[in-house]
Amino acid sequence: MPTLSSAEPFVSQVKAHQPMLQRICRMYCADPDDRQDLYQEIVLQLWRAYPQYEARAKFSTWLYRVALNVAISNLRQRTRRPVAERFGDTVPDVAPPLDTGPDAEDLGQLYQAIERLSDVEKAFVLLYLEERTYEEMADILGITQNNVRVKMHRVQDKLRHLLTQPA
């Protein structure tokens, strides 16, 4: 476990990359409470792994690796657990929608299509939307740049297909 003296640089780095971490959580969790739980789990695992961070790779690359691994593991655990049955009336959603504005409907359709992708395919989409280069994607995912290009092309084709077919 890292010491409190190492906490300050860690906290500043996590804060600097918070929007990216939130996008990962959004990609792998539709429910806001699940997103918050996943975010906390990612930060906890980042903190635990921080002593092993070696500056050979950029901090953001290391952070992506850890965060994506936690998100995928978390998703697999959630899909294995039976969903608890809720009793009583449904509680109305009083929180404002996260995605508002002129493109909200298109963005909602994109997220619905992304939800139908595999865990690994979601990682490719996320990195693409984050405007990561193929070199960075290869480093984060631990595969070759050629493999990234091939898989990225396949994921884009699959997303196009999902977006053109009725839900």
mmCIF file of C-alpha atoms in Angstrom:
data_model
loop_
_atom_site.group_PDB
_atom_site.id
_atom_site.type_symbol
_atom_site.label_atom_id
_atom_site.label_comp_id
_atom_site.label_asym_id
_atom_site.label_seq_id
_atom_site.Cartn_x
_atom_site.Cartn_y
_atom_site.Cartn_z
ATOM 1 C CA MET A 1 0.000 0.000 0.000
ATOM 2 C CA PRO A 2 1.374 3.451 -0.851
ATOM 3 C CA THR A 3 2.205 5.842 1.954
ATOM 4 C CA LEU A 4 0.449 9.112 2.625
ATOM 5 C CA SER A 5 3.546 10.972 1.421
ATOM 6 C CA SER A 6 2.982 9.480 -2.034
ATOM 7 C CA ALA A 7 -0.701 10.381 -1.965
ATOM 8 C CA GLU A 8 -0.377 13.955 -3.216
ATOM 9 C CA PRO A 9 1.063 13.170 -6.675
ATOM 10 C CA PHE A 10 -1.344 10.252 -7.011
ATOM 11 C CA VAL A 11 -4.377 12.386 -6.133
ATOM 12 C CA SER A 12 -3.361 15.156 -8.521
ATOM 13 C CA GLN A 13 -2.870 12.646 -11.356
ATOM 14 C CA VAL A 14 -6.239 10.981 -10.701
ATOM 15 C CA LYS A 15 -7.948 14.389 -10.582
ATOM 16 C CA ALA A 16 -6.300 15.343 -13.879
ATOM 17 C CA HIS A 17 -7.618 12.148 -15.485
ATOM 18 C CA GLN A 18 -11.022 12.146 -13.764
ATOM 19 C CA PRO A 19 -13.037 12.904 -16.940
ATOM 20 C CA MET A 20 -11.429 9.923 -18.661
ATOM 21 C CA LEU A 21 -12.182 7.675 -15.682
ATOM 22 C CA GLN A 22 -15.789 8.846 -15.710
ATOM 23 C CA ARG A 23 -16.062 8.036 -19.423
ATOM 24 C CA ILE A 24 -14.797 4.520 -18.743
ATOM 25 C CA CYS A 25 -17.423 4.145 -16.015
ATOM 26 C CA ARG A 26 -20.122 5.454 -18.385
ATOM 27 C CA MET A 27 -19.026 3.001 -21.050
ATOM 28 C CA TYR A 28 -19.321 -0.019 -18.755
ATOM 29 C CA CYS A 29 -22.241 0.983 -16.470
ATOM 30 C CA ALA A 30 -25.610 2.352 -17.512
ATOM 31 C CA ASP A 31 -26.857 2.922 -13.953
ATOM 32 C CA PRO A 32 -25.508 6.062 -12.190
ATOM 33 C CA ASP A 33 -25.086 4.226 -8.859
ATOM 34 C CA ASP A 34 -23.149 1.439 -10.572
ATOM 35 C CA ARG A 35 -20.983 4.065 -12.293
ATOM 36 C CA GLN A 36 -20.153 5.640 -8.936
ATOM 37 C CA ASP A 37 -19.334 2.238 -7.428
ATOM 38 C CA LEU A 38 -17.126 1.395 -10.402
ATOM 39 C CA TYR A 39 -15.346 4.747 -10.182
ATOM 40 C CA GLN A 40 -14.553 4.129 -6.521
ATOM 41 C CA GLU A 41 -13.346 0.603 -7.263
ATOM 42 C CA ILE A 42 -11.103 1.887 -10.071
ATOM 43 C CA VAL A 43 -9.547 4.536 -7.818
ATOM 44 C CA LEU A 44 -9.012 1.955 -5.069
ATOM 45 C CA GLN A 45 -7.291 -0.438 -7.479
ATOM 46 C CA LEU A 46 -5.203 2.405 -8.916
ATOM 47 C CA TRP A 47 -4.094 3.295 -5.381
ATOM 48 C CA ARG A 48 -3.187 -0.326 -4.648
ATOM 49 C CA ALA A 49 -1.261 -0.646 -7.920
ATOM 50 C CA TYR A 50 0.429 2.753 -7.648
ATOM 51 C CA PRO A 51 3.598 1.432 -5.943
ATOM 52 C CA GLN A 52 4.206 -0.816 -8.968
ATOM 53 C CA TYR A 53 3.817 2.043 -11.463
ATOM 54 C CA GLU A 54 7.024 2.480 -13.376
ATOM 55 C CA ALA A 55 7.412 5.575 -15.485
ATOM 56 C CA ARG A 56 8.374 3.519 -18.552
ATOM 57 C CA ALA A 57 4.874 4.200 -19.902
ATOM 58 C CA LYS A 58 2.945 7.437 -19.618
ATOM 59 C CA PHE A 59 0.820 7.687 -16.491
ATOM 60 C CA SER A 60 -2.334 7.896 -18.621
ATOM 61 C CA THR A 61 -1.428 4.633 -20.381
ATOM 62 C CA TRP A 62 -0.932 2.853 -17.069
ATOM 63 C CA LEU A 63 -4.126 4.396 -15.695
ATOM 64 C CA TYR A 64 -6.105 3.229 -18.752
ATOM 65 C CA ARG A 65 -4.787 -0.295 -18.375
ATOM 66 C CA VAL A 66 -5.747 -0.557 -14.728
ATOM 67 C CA ALA A 67 -9.103 1.202 -15.178
ATOM 68 C CA LEU A 68 -10.155 -0.912 -18.167
ATOM 69 C CA ASN A 69 -9.148 -4.132 -16.416
ATOM 70 C CA VAL A 70 -11.163 -3.156 -13.333
ATOM 71 C CA ALA A 71 -14.169 -2.103 -15.447
ATOM 72 C CA ILE A 72 -14.173 -5.343 -17.430
ATOM 73 C CA SER A 73 -13.721 -7.476 -14.309
ATOM 74 C CA ASN A 74 -16.483 -5.545 -12.561
ATOM 75 C CA LEU A 75 -18.834 -6.022 -15.508
ATOM 76 C CA ARG A 76 -18.175 -9.757 -15.552
ATOM 77 C CA GLN A 77 -18.867 -9.994 -11.816
ATOM 78 C CA ARG A 78 -22.121 -8.041 -12.166
ATOM 79 C CA THR A 79 -23.349 -10.251 -14.990
ATOM 80 C CA ARG A 80 -22.678 -13.378 -12.906
ATOM 81 C CA ARG A 81 -24.614 -12.095 -9.877
ATOM 82 C CA PRO A 82 -28.377 -12.548 -9.929
ATOM 83 C CA VAL A 83 -30.301 -9.296 -9.993
ATOM 84 C CA ALA A 84 -32.115 -8.627 -6.730
ATOM 85 C CA GLU A 85 -35.847 -8.354 -7.157
ATOM 86 C CA ARG A 86 -37.260 -5.011 -6.109
ATOM 87 C CA PHE A 87 -40.412 -4.775 -4.060
ATOM 88 C CA GLY A 88 -43.003 -2.031 -3.963
ATOM 89 C CA ASP A 89 -43.667 0.781 -6.348
ATOM 90 C CA THR A 90 -41.016 2.024 -8.671
ATOM 91 C CA VAL A 91 -39.262 5.142 -7.493
ATOM 92 C CA PRO A 92 -39.423 7.877 -10.130
ATOM 93 C CA ASP A 93 -36.101 9.052 -11.468
ATOM 94 C CA VAL A 94 -35.717 12.615 -10.228
ATOM 95 C CA ALA A 95 -32.137 13.129 -11.341
ATOM 96 C CA PRO A 96 -31.668 15.241 -14.449
ATOM 97 C CA PRO A 97 -30.603 13.305 -17.526
ATOM 98 C CA LEU A 98 -26.857 13.132 -17.945
ATOM 99 C CA ASP A 99 -26.917 13.739 -21.655
ATOM 100 C CA THR A 100 -28.897 16.810 -22.663
ATOM 101 C CA GLY A 101 -28.659 19.138 -25.612
ATOM 102 C CA PRO A 102 -29.246 18.982 -29.340
ATOM 103 C CA ASP A 103 -27.238 15.780 -29.832
ATOM 104 C CA ALA A 104 -28.619 13.950 -26.782
ATOM 105 C CA GLU A 105 -30.751 11.538 -28.830
ATOM 106 C CA ASP A 106 -27.859 10.613 -31.128
ATOM 107 C CA LEU A 107 -25.572 10.215 -28.125
ATOM 108 C CA GLY A 108 -28.153 7.997 -26.428
ATOM 109 C CA GLN A 109 -28.369 5.791 -29.526
ATOM 110 C CA LEU A 110 -24.588 5.574 -29.684
ATOM 111 C CA TYR A 111 -24.387 4.465 -26.034
ATOM 112 C CA GLN A 112 -27.147 1.894 -26.646
ATOM 113 C CA ALA A 113 -25.166 0.481 -29.560
ATOM 114 C CA ILE A 114 -21.961 0.492 -27.527
ATOM 115 C CA GLU A 115 -23.706 -1.445 -24.738
ATOM 116 C CA ARG A 116 -24.230 -4.267 -27.244
ATOM 117 C CA LEU A 117 -20.495 -4.577 -27.908
ATOM 118 C CA SER A 118 -18.187 -6.994 -26.105
ATOM 119 C CA ASP A 119 -16.020 -5.775 -23.224
ATOM 120 C CA VAL A 120 -12.933 -5.582 -25.429
ATOM 121 C CA GLU A 121 -14.799 -3.841 -28.260
ATOM 122 C CA LYS A 122 -15.982 -1.215 -25.756
ATOM 123 C CA ALA A 123 -12.357 -0.577 -24.810
ATOM 124 C CA PHE A 124 -11.499 0.088 -28.464
ATOM 125 C CA VAL A 125 -14.411 2.518 -28.826
ATOM 126 C CA LEU A 126 -13.495 4.313 -25.634
ATOM 127 C CA LEU A 127 -9.876 4.747 -26.681
ATOM 128 C CA TYR A 128 -10.972 5.895 -30.144
ATOM 129 C CA LEU A 129 -13.369 8.463 -28.646
ATOM 130 C CA GLU A 130 -10.538 9.618 -26.389
ATOM 131 C CA GLU A 131 -8.589 10.269 -29.612
ATOM 132 C CA ARG A 132 -5.777 7.918 -28.657
ATOM 133 C CA THR A 133 -3.343 7.009 -31.411
ATOM 134 C CA TYR A 134 -3.045 3.426 -32.596
ATOM 135 C CA GLU A 135 0.370 3.365 -30.939
ATOM 136 C CA GLU A 136 -1.154 4.381 -27.587
ATOM 137 C CA MET A 137 -4.013 1.900 -28.028
ATOM 138 C CA ALA A 138 -1.529 -0.882 -28.724
ATOM 139 C CA ASP A 139 0.454 0.024 -25.615
ATOM 140 C CA ILE A 140 -2.641 0.234 -23.400
ATOM 141 C CA LEU A 141 -4.190 -2.985 -24.691
ATOM 142 C CA GLY A 142 -0.943 -4.910 -25.010
ATOM 143 C CA ILE A 143 -1.330 -5.776 -28.706
ATOM 144 C CA THR A 144 0.406 -4.725 -31.932
ATOM 145 C CA GLN A 145 -0.537 -1.611 -33.882
ATOM 146 C CA ASN A 146 -1.577 -3.778 -36.843
ATOM 147 C CA ASN A 147 -3.876 -5.766 -34.572
ATOM 148 C CA VAL A 148 -5.336 -2.476 -33.285
ATOM 149 C CA ARG A 149 -6.044 -1.324 -36.856
ATOM 150 C CA VAL A 150 -7.770 -4.585 -37.787
ATOM 151 C CA LYS A 151 -9.840 -4.767 -34.604
ATOM 152 C CA MET A 152 -10.717 -1.065 -34.772
ATOM 153 C CA HIS A 153 -11.989 -1.488 -38.322
ATOM 154 C CA ARG A 154 -14.132 -4.460 -37.264
ATOM 155 C CA VAL A 155 -15.536 -2.594 -34.265
ATOM 156 C CA GLN A 156 -16.405 0.426 -36.433
ATOM 157 C CA ASP A 157 -18.194 -1.841 -38.927
ATOM 158 C CA LYS A 158 -20.100 -3.532 -36.112
ATOM 159 C CA LEU A 159 -21.126 -0.182 -34.621
ATOM 160 C CA ARG A 160 -22.317 1.077 -38.017
ATOM 161 C CA HIS A 161 -24.403 -2.071 -38.362
ATOM 162 C CA LEU A 162 -25.840 -1.714 -34.836
ATOM 163 C CA LEU A 163 -26.713 1.935 -35.430
ATOM 164 C CA THR A 164 -28.570 1.204 -38.676
ATOM 165 C CA GLN A 165 -30.674 -1.680 -37.389
ATOM 166 C CA PRO A 166 -33.725 -1.179 -35.156
ATOM 167 C CA ALA A 167 -33.104 -1.623 -31.428
#
